[in-house]
Amino acid sequence: MASEGLAGSAGSWVLGTFAVYLLVLLGIGLYSSRLMDSVDDYVIGGRSVGPVVTGFSERASEMSGWLTLGVPSDAFGTGVMAFYNGLGMIPADLFAWAGIAKRLRKYTEIVKAVTLPTFFETRLQDDTGYVKGVSAFVLMLFEGGYVGAQIVAAGTLLEVLTGVSSLVGILVGGVIVVGYTMLGGYFAVAWSDYVQGAIILVAFIILPIIAFTNYGLPFGDLASVGSSYTSVTAGMTGWAAIFGIISYAAIGLGIPGNPHVMVRFMGIDEVENIRLAALVAQLFMFVAYIGAGFVGLYALVVFGQGGIEDPNNVMPLLTLEFFPGAIAGIILAAALAAMMSSADSQLLVATSAIVEDVYHGYVNPDASQERLVRYSQYVTLGLGAASVAFALLAQNTPIYTLVLDYAWGGLGAAIGPTLIAAVWWKRVTATGSVASMIVGTTTMVIWTQLSTILELLGLMGAIEGSSFLTGLVGVYGLFPAFILSTATLIVVSLLTTPPEGVDDHFDSFNKPLSSLSSADDPTGTPDYVTDGGRDVEPKAVTETDTIRAHVTASEYWDEGDE
């Protein structure tokens, strides 16, 4: 034990509440373990998770410590400009639900793809293995780092609040996340995200309301603290203001490329429920982002400029200011919960990339479902241990940097353009996809270190003389990386030969599944499918027939319905 943390006497409530919460998570994992019969169940829940749980889970898996600690911290430092955190995220998530969710859900069911790399390989008809291999590598690289970043955040917050060593926090948090994910797979992840999402949503509703009853609207007091805090550009002008707004908006570009978000579309029970799930997710995100921003603004009013030494402590300190120990303990446990809700999702995606895309795709295509589930649990354990080790090594790196630069941005730039093109552009090719992923990954990594590189080359002095170049170098790396990745995808695809029979693939986006079935195929799947006919089992056919019945009942794929 270290010295007493910020929570003081409330620290025991934080620890007690967190301990109870962790036991609940393990219970969810144990219960969910009884529901797994196949790797589909482990990775996407057998496509049987309802819309409310899916909507909450989709948002909770993304928001993480970045919402609970990062957005309030940003608002404390910049003022009202922090509300731009939703500038890119809200419309980007709405686009994903409206333009990607239904198409991805339907197509992956037809070809029995439970991971994005398998979806890419099938849609692009790649027989070289490059698309699946490169995309699986990118997922393992960035999702593994993502897990480590969340565990760092949880361990750091636990240390700050209670005085418990961050080593203990990292180890305990890592063991719990790995434990219930390994036991229950997607079922456990989705339901735990639902619980965590509900807690954090309530927290960000209650905190601003309590602050409002005590201080009224914060804007008048903010103006007395400093005019930049009430400025929509945080006092910046010219190119600095433009690139600042672009950086906020560019955060949303990461949504299509982050598999732990996209897998929610693949795992929902019925296509007709996507609309309700989207509504739940959008309401969750809107309320949570607004609430988190106001938490930071009220912290400025309560503690004053410079009144909090570490901005990451804004949300915990405001909670302790307004609530007695028991209630504060529950709310602060929610902050830890939000971080874990991302870690479990990312761990599951990284596991699926290794087991389904590498092992099942290359090493043992005939592996039984029982073996795949067992190997998935082993890999989850191994990746979890590696992520905990990474967390111990990276615990002094800023959480904001770990998440946005090295995880969210890398996935968004590498995977996002290919995913969008795969469901909307017939001309995209496997070669273009691979080139895009390489360029996106490389650009994101280099841009994150661009200032350091320019300093080493002695060029930073020349750039500082231009406000445009200074702003460009400092812009969020996902903006240039996504643009270059997309341009590469388009150019290389136009220069290479597209796969044959693409019209048949796009028919699957717009017609009922029953009209795509081949009477001569015992699995009931189209003959162009590359891996949908791998498992000829009564159970698989029965599941497919059930999905088709749902689709027919919903009338979603009637002719002319997009």
XYZ file of C-alpha atoms in Angstrom:
562
model
C 0.000 0.000 0.000
C 1.133 3.509 -0.782
C -0.011 6.708 0.904
C -3.705 7.490 1.109
C -5.142 8.454 -2.257
C -7.330 11.353 -3.340
C -10.476 9.563 -2.214
C -9.385 9.675 1.427
C -11.896 7.859 3.607
C -14.000 7.220 0.509
C -11.181 5.022 -0.783
C -12.510 2.037 1.143
C -15.886 2.512 -0.544
C -14.192 2.688 -3.934
C -12.321 -0.543 -3.257
C -15.371 -2.276 -1.798
C -17.678 -1.272 -4.636
C -15.069 -2.174 -7.220
C -14.570 -5.588 -5.617
C -18.309 -6.316 -5.703
C -18.435 -5.139 -9.291
C -15.592 -7.452 -10.285
C -17.383 -10.390 -8.688
C -20.471 -9.544 -10.753
C -18.341 -9.576 -13.892
C -16.916 -12.978 -13.048
C -20.459 -14.206 -12.465
C -21.449 -12.974 -15.929
C -18.461 -14.814 -17.362
C -19.323 -18.073 -15.614
C -22.957 -17.910 -16.702
C -22.042 -17.027 -20.298
C -19.620 -19.951 -20.515
C -22.634 -22.263 -20.620
C -23.895 -20.630 -23.824
C -20.887 -21.342 -26.031
C -21.093 -24.224 -28.497
C -19.056 -22.788 -31.363
C -16.440 -20.183 -32.216
C -19.312 -18.063 -33.584
C -20.747 -17.997 -30.063
C -17.372 -17.032 -28.583
C -16.555 -14.270 -31.082
C -19.959 -12.728 -31.958
C -22.396 -14.372 -29.547
C -23.985 -16.599 -32.187
C -25.618 -13.451 -33.621
C -28.186 -13.591 -30.821
C -27.644 -10.435 -28.736
C -30.613 -8.056 -28.577
C -30.733 -4.404 -29.690
C -30.597 -2.643 -26.300
C -27.607 -4.644 -25.089
C -25.961 -4.234 -28.511
C -26.491 -0.459 -28.519
C -25.087 0.009 -25.020
C -22.236 -2.388 -25.729
C -21.288 -0.650 -28.992
C -20.850 2.657 -27.194
C -19.322 1.341 -23.970
C -16.711 -0.629 -25.915
C -15.465 2.571 -27.537
C -15.788 5.245 -24.875
C -13.515 3.725 -22.226
C -11.180 5.828 -20.089
C -11.062 8.362 -22.887
C -14.632 9.441 -22.070
C -14.487 9.136 -18.285
C -11.084 10.766 -17.782
C -10.053 12.232 -21.137
C -13.045 14.397 -22.097
C -13.452 16.018 -18.640
C -9.702 16.635 -18.621
C -9.916 18.220 -22.070
C -12.795 20.462 -20.995
C -10.862 21.515 -17.881
C -7.931 22.558 -20.072
C -9.678 24.082 -23.112
C -13.197 25.033 -22.013
C -16.245 24.757 -24.269
C -14.147 23.671 -27.249
C -14.038 20.234 -25.619
C -17.621 19.683 -26.781
C -16.081 19.216 -30.214
C -15.138 15.730 -29.010
C -18.596 14.773 -30.241
C -18.200 16.742 -33.486
C -16.746 13.789 -35.331
C -17.909 10.898 -33.171
C -21.680 11.444 -33.215
C -22.155 11.804 -37.020
C -19.535 9.106 -37.704
C -21.287 6.602 -35.461
C -24.646 7.491 -37.003
C -23.159 6.898 -40.463
C -21.806 3.533 -39.334
C -25.211 2.387 -38.085
C -27.047 3.743 -41.137
C -24.573 2.872 -43.867
C -22.603 -0.130 -42.664
C -24.459 -2.072 -39.967
C -27.197 -3.746 -42.024
C -24.945 -4.589 -44.957
C -22.187 -6.000 -42.760
C -24.636 -7.981 -40.625
C -26.306 -9.568 -43.649
C -23.213 -10.357 -45.699
C -21.227 -11.864 -42.839
C -24.179 -14.125 -42.013
C -24.334 -15.399 -45.601
C -20.637 -16.290 -45.714
C -20.431 -17.276 -42.047
C -17.656 -14.747 -41.423
C -17.253 -13.930 -37.733
C -14.245 -11.605 -38.108
C -13.413 -8.662 -40.361
C -10.337 -10.299 -41.949
C -12.474 -13.259 -43.080
C -15.116 -10.840 -44.366
C -12.466 -8.943 -46.357
C -11.032 -12.125 -47.848
C -14.460 -13.352 -48.936
C -15.794 -10.061 -50.253
C -12.593 -9.291 -52.190
C -12.247 -12.936 -53.327
C -8.602 -12.980 -52.352
C -6.983 -16.381 -52.780
C -3.483 -15.178 -51.871
C -4.163 -14.831 -48.148
C -2.602 -11.358 -48.071
C -5.770 -9.458 -47.183
C -6.619 -11.726 -44.280
C -2.991 -11.928 -43.109
C -2.263 -8.191 -43.188
C -5.585 -7.194 -41.623
C -5.217 -9.842 -38.905
C -1.706 -8.546 -38.118
C -2.971 -4.956 -37.888
C -5.759 -6.032 -35.534
C -3.406 -7.990 -33.280
C -0.939 -5.089 -33.170
C -3.313 -2.240 -32.363
C -5.999 -4.097 -30.411
C -3.339 -5.657 -28.172
C -1.977 -2.187 -27.446
C -5.517 -0.955 -26.867
C -6.056 -3.550 -24.135
C -2.827 -2.512 -22.454
C -3.823 1.155 -22.578
C -7.131 0.482 -20.818
C -5.440 -1.580 -18.115
C -2.932 1.255 -17.596
C -5.829 3.698 -17.193
C -7.622 1.490 -14.675
C -4.466 0.835 -12.660
C -3.515 4.508 -12.628
C -6.948 5.635 -11.487
C -7.037 3.017 -8.742
C -3.657 4.225 -7.480
C -4.703 7.898 -7.559
C -7.951 7.239 -5.720
C -6.957 4.723 -3.074
C -3.175 4.792 -2.808
C -2.973 1.156 -3.887
C 0.115 0.573 -6.012
C -0.557 0.873 -9.753
C 1.181 -2.506 -10.106
C -1.575 -4.058 -8.000
C -4.268 -2.204 -9.942
C -2.863 -3.314 -13.294
C -2.523 -6.934 -12.218
C -5.958 -7.166 -10.578
C -7.737 -5.365 -13.400
C -5.956 -7.457 -16.010
C -6.788 -10.755 -14.290
C -10.482 -9.893 -14.016
C -10.837 -8.698 -17.622
C -9.009 -11.723 -18.993
C -10.940 -14.040 -16.673
C -14.494 -13.178 -17.624
C -13.626 -12.672 -21.314
C -11.974 -16.084 -21.455
C -14.906 -17.737 -19.696
C -17.828 -16.155 -21.502
C -16.558 -14.737 -24.794
C -18.822 -12.281 -26.612
C -21.832 -12.995 -24.387
C -19.883 -11.970 -21.288
C -18.357 -8.956 -23.036
C -21.692 -7.659 -24.384
C -23.555 -8.049 -21.103
C -20.736 -6.622 -18.977
C -20.537 -3.661 -21.371
C -24.277 -3.184 -20.921
C -23.900 -3.023 -17.131
C -20.846 -0.756 -17.345
C -22.472 1.505 -19.918
C -25.563 1.966 -17.768
C -23.453 2.903 -14.722
C -21.302 5.446 -16.530
C -24.314 6.978 -18.295
C -26.071 7.551 -14.966
C -22.856 9.041 -13.529
C -22.553 11.620 -16.316
C -26.209 12.563 -15.946
C -26.121 12.989 -12.164
C -22.830 14.908 -11.821
C -23.782 17.903 -14.038
C -27.258 18.051 -12.472
C -25.826 18.244 -8.942
C -23.290 20.852 -10.088
C -26.035 22.893 -11.749
C -28.127 22.944 -8.581
C -25.118 24.353 -6.700
C -23.586 26.733 -9.267
C -26.113 27.250 -12.050
C -24.824 27.347 -15.613
C -21.002 27.521 -15.636
C -20.453 29.904 -18.563
C -20.541 33.175 -16.624
C -17.999 31.912 -14.087
C -15.828 30.528 -16.888
C -15.580 33.940 -18.497
C -14.119 35.316 -15.270
C -11.541 32.511 -15.213
C -10.398 33.273 -18.751
C -12.008 34.324 -22.032
C -10.485 31.359 -23.891
C -12.636 28.963 -21.875
C -15.829 30.318 -23.397
C -14.362 30.536 -26.911
C -15.408 27.847 -29.409
C -11.798 27.756 -30.588
C -10.201 27.995 -27.101
C -8.777 31.390 -28.052
C -6.970 30.071 -31.131
C -7.161 31.907 -34.441
C -6.198 31.289 -38.055
C -4.736 27.948 -39.059
C -4.326 26.886 -35.432
C -8.087 27.126 -34.906
C -8.881 25.365 -38.188
C -6.544 22.448 -37.538
C -7.750 22.256 -33.952
C -11.341 21.757 -35.101
C -10.187 19.291 -37.783
C -8.389 17.258 -35.119
C -11.574 16.916 -33.099
C -13.670 16.045 -36.150
C -11.100 13.501 -37.359
C -11.564 11.373 -34.243
C -14.788 10.058 -35.780
C -12.865 8.617 -38.739
C -11.741 5.815 -36.448
C -15.180 4.246 -35.993
C -15.376 2.171 -39.224
C -11.897 0.783 -38.655
C -12.262 -0.341 -35.053
C -13.391 -3.990 -35.061
C -14.587 -3.972 -31.449
C -17.237 -1.493 -32.656
C -18.009 -3.205 -35.980
C -18.391 -6.633 -34.364
C -21.510 -5.305 -32.598
C -23.172 -4.975 -35.990
C -22.252 -8.565 -36.802
C -23.529 -9.949 -33.493
C -27.011 -8.392 -33.250
C -29.845 -10.925 -33.273
C -32.077 -9.610 -36.070
C -31.545 -7.098 -38.857
C -34.805 -5.341 -38.077
C -33.435 -4.529 -34.591
C -30.512 -2.486 -35.914
C -32.598 0.687 -35.967
C -33.472 0.376 -32.272
C -29.863 -0.460 -31.363
C -28.691 2.621 -33.277
C -31.157 4.813 -31.380
C -29.938 3.457 -28.042
C -26.292 4.013 -29.019
C -26.869 7.563 -30.264
C -28.786 8.628 -27.158
C -26.105 7.084 -24.974
C -23.313 8.877 -26.809
C -25.021 12.272 -26.952
C -25.851 12.328 -23.238
C -22.456 10.911 -22.181
C -20.375 13.359 -24.237
C -22.390 16.379 -23.112
C -22.239 15.220 -19.489
C -18.494 14.556 -19.599
C -17.866 18.002 -21.090
C -19.890 19.719 -18.369
C -18.004 17.778 -15.694
C -14.790 19.415 -16.894
C -16.370 22.870 -17.066
C -17.821 22.646 -13.565
C -14.436 21.469 -12.274
C -13.001 24.753 -13.569
C -15.694 26.661 -11.670
C -15.236 24.675 -8.457
C -11.442 24.349 -8.318
C -10.296 27.225 -10.514
C -7.643 27.357 -13.214
C -4.654 25.338 -12.056
C -6.607 24.064 -9.074
C -6.087 20.463 -10.133
C -2.498 19.394 -10.618
C -3.260 16.392 -12.849
C -6.177 17.045 -15.258
C -6.857 13.300 -15.417
C -8.212 13.647 -11.867
C -10.962 16.106 -12.843
C -13.832 13.629 -12.831
C -12.770 11.828 -9.615
C -12.226 15.092 -7.693
C -15.571 16.585 -8.740
C -17.280 13.350 -7.726
C -15.638 13.441 -4.296
C -16.610 17.111 -3.958
C -20.307 16.500 -4.473
C -20.992 13.051 -3.048
C -20.516 11.221 0.258
C -18.074 8.316 0.330
C -20.490 5.478 -0.422
C -22.048 7.118 -3.494
C -18.687 8.471 -4.685
C -17.315 4.956 -4.450
C -20.035 3.641 -6.786
C -19.536 6.424 -9.324
C -15.747 6.120 -9.336
C -16.045 2.374 -9.734
C -18.064 3.244 -12.848
C -15.066 5.100 -14.247
C -12.967 1.973 -13.792
C -15.809 -0.008 -15.349
C -15.766 2.075 -18.522
C -12.090 1.340 -19.048
C -12.631 -2.372 -18.607
C -15.572 -2.297 -21.010
C -13.163 -1.393 -23.794
C -10.408 -3.761 -22.747
C -12.629 -6.853 -22.884
C -13.951 -6.015 -26.366
C -10.505 -5.364 -27.771
C -9.121 -8.522 -26.203
C -11.859 -10.550 -27.874
C -11.158 -9.030 -31.293
C -7.431 -9.715 -30.991
C -8.212 -13.307 -29.991
C -10.466 -13.822 -32.998
C -7.749 -12.510 -35.326
C -5.371 -15.206 -34.102
C -7.719 -18.173 -33.742
C -10.261 -17.682 -36.523
C -8.181 -15.783 -39.088
C -4.721 -17.288 -38.588
C -5.205 -20.721 -37.036
C -8.533 -21.653 -38.625
C -7.799 -19.816 -41.852
C -4.250 -21.031 -42.486
C -3.140 -23.733 -40.076
C -6.150 -26.002 -39.541
C -9.211 -25.195 -41.703
C -10.913 -28.407 -40.550
C -10.631 -27.707 -36.817
C -13.726 -28.615 -34.805
C -15.828 -25.959 -33.098
C -14.929 -27.411 -29.705
C -11.231 -27.055 -30.449
C -11.655 -23.513 -31.761
C -13.494 -22.426 -28.614
C -10.844 -24.038 -26.411
C -8.006 -22.431 -28.376
C -9.808 -19.074 -28.241
C -9.798 -19.288 -24.454
C -6.096 -20.168 -24.410
C -5.242 -17.288 -26.739
C -7.352 -14.853 -24.685
C -5.328 -15.867 -21.642
C -2.020 -15.474 -23.480
C -2.917 -12.116 -25.038
C -4.215 -10.897 -21.708
C -0.918 -11.738 -20.036
C 0.983 -9.951 -22.816
C -1.281 -6.896 -22.482
C -0.698 -6.757 -18.737
C 3.058 -6.885 -19.386
C 2.689 -4.073 -21.932
C 0.660 -2.085 -19.396
C 3.452 -2.405 -16.833
C 5.995 -1.140 -19.364
C 3.813 1.718 -20.661
C 2.275 2.887 -17.401
C 4.110 6.232 -17.564
C 2.877 7.002 -21.098
C -0.139 9.372 -21.249
C -3.376 7.410 -21.635
C -4.692 9.858 -24.239
C -1.644 9.155 -26.406
C -1.852 5.392 -26.007
C -5.517 5.272 -26.976
C -5.998 7.889 -29.690
C -2.590 7.759 -31.387
C -1.454 4.169 -31.157
C -4.736 2.244 -31.081
C -7.848 4.085 -32.237
C -6.029 6.039 -34.937
C -4.010 3.075 -36.198
C -7.084 0.893 -36.618
C -9.122 3.694 -38.161
C -6.505 4.531 -40.791
C -5.624 0.928 -41.645
C -9.007 -0.833 -41.608
C -11.627 1.896 -42.051
C -11.252 2.691 -45.784
C -11.332 -0.990 -46.755
C -14.440 -1.683 -44.676
C -16.377 1.232 -46.153
C -15.296 0.330 -49.693
C -16.116 -3.358 -49.201
C -19.791 -2.635 -48.573
C -20.222 0.280 -50.989
C -17.693 0.176 -53.860
C -17.721 -2.681 -56.367
C -14.339 -1.730 -57.840
C -12.217 -2.211 -54.686
C -9.553 -4.913 -55.016
C -7.548 -7.069 -52.644
C -4.294 -5.438 -53.751
C -5.721 -1.986 -53.116
C -6.869 -3.081 -49.676
C -3.459 -4.432 -48.660
C -1.683 -1.295 -49.925
C -4.175 0.888 -48.057
C -3.649 -0.960 -44.777
C 0.127 -0.661 -45.035
C 0.019 3.062 -45.883
C -2.542 3.813 -43.168
C -0.580 2.016 -40.467
C 2.755 3.536 -41.489
C 1.400 7.072 -41.776
C -0.305 6.938 -38.380
C 2.846 5.724 -36.628
C 5.109 8.248 -38.369
C 2.730 11.198 -37.917
C 2.469 10.539 -34.202
C 6.253 10.955 -33.970
C 6.520 13.625 -36.682
C 7.574 16.473 -34.388
C 10.336 14.340 -32.889
C 11.516 13.266 -36.355
C 11.595 16.862 -37.604
C 13.538 17.915 -34.509
C 16.140 15.220 -35.171
C 16.430 16.357 -38.788
C 16.776 19.985 -37.723
C 13.698 21.053 -39.703
C 11.388 22.070 -36.887
C 12.739 25.625 -36.785
C 11.843 26.249 -40.428
C 8.337 24.841 -39.956
C 7.643 26.998 -36.893
C 7.903 30.057 -39.139
C 4.701 29.009 -40.930
C 1.405 28.877 -39.028
C -0.026 26.531 -41.664
C 2.832 24.015 -41.398
C 2.875 24.229 -37.608
C -0.845 23.491 -37.495
C -0.502 20.677 -40.028
C 2.284 18.964 -38.079
C 0.229 19.176 -34.897
C -3.049 17.936 -36.404
C -4.381 14.581 -35.164
C -2.579 11.916 -37.204
C -5.752 10.020 -38.146
C -6.735 12.916 -40.433
C -3.772 12.659 -42.860
C -3.440 8.888 -42.372
C -7.076 8.225 -43.313
C -6.799 10.492 -46.380
C -3.595 8.816 -47.616
C -4.959 5.345 -46.872
C -8.174 6.086 -48.813
C -6.285 7.620 -51.740
C -4.021 4.575 -51.896
C -7.029 2.247 -51.840
C -8.699 4.075 -54.734
C -5.611 4.469 -56.925
C -4.293 0.920 -56.510
C -7.763 -0.598 -56.939
C -8.263 1.309 -60.203
C -4.878 0.076 -61.441
C -5.557 -3.589 -60.601
C -8.099 -6.118 -61.781
C -11.274 -6.342 -59.691
C -12.666 -9.723 -58.632
C -15.253 -11.391 -60.836
C -18.890 -11.758 -59.881
C -18.972 -8.662 -57.692
C -22.571 -8.010 -58.733
C -23.503 -11.281 -57.044
C -21.888 -10.089 -53.862
C -23.742 -6.785 -53.948
C -26.990 -8.640 -54.602
C -26.544 -10.041 -51.119
C -26.736 -6.486 -49.766
C -30.087 -5.803 -51.400
C -32.039 -9.059 -51.687
C -33.533 -11.604 -49.283
C -31.168 -14.385 -48.257
C -33.592 -16.997 -49.574
C -33.188 -15.681 -53.131
C -29.409 -16.076 -52.855
C -29.473 -19.742 -51.846
C -28.257 -22.357 -54.262
C -30.443 -25.453 -54.519
C -27.381 -27.502 -55.454
C -25.395 -26.397 -52.411
C -26.045 -28.549 -49.306
C -25.241 -25.611 -47.011
C -27.792 -23.371 -48.685
C -25.203 -20.678 -49.418
C -24.279 -19.101 -52.766
C -21.651 -20.970 -54.763
C -19.322 -17.940 -54.820
C -18.869 -18.093 -51.064
C -15.322 -19.106 -50.205
C -15.666 -20.204 -46.612
C -19.393 -20.321 -45.941
C -19.632 -23.971 -46.932
C -16.831 -25.132 -44.668
C -19.053 -26.483 -41.898
C -21.777 -28.740 -43.287
C -23.646 -29.458 -40.077
C -27.379 -29.574 -39.325
C -26.867 -27.002 -36.572
C -25.311 -24.479 -38.945
C -28.051 -24.941 -41.555
C -30.737 -24.580 -38.907
C -29.211 -21.308 -37.669
C -29.080 -19.966 -41.211
C -32.701 -20.921 -41.854
C -33.738 -19.151 -38.653
C -31.967 -15.961 -39.700
C -33.663 -16.113 -43.096
C -37.022 -16.432 -41.399
C -36.268 -13.319 -39.360
C -35.264 -11.433 -42.488
C -38.411 -12.463 -44.342
C -40.610 -11.453 -41.415
C -38.959 -8.033 -41.185
C -39.459 -7.375 -44.942
C -36.171 -5.486 -44.725
C -34.773 -6.868 -47.960
C -37.824 -6.381 -50.113
C -36.919 -5.368 -53.646
C -35.954 -1.720 -53.801
C -35.333 -1.362 -50.060
C -31.838 -0.152 -49.429
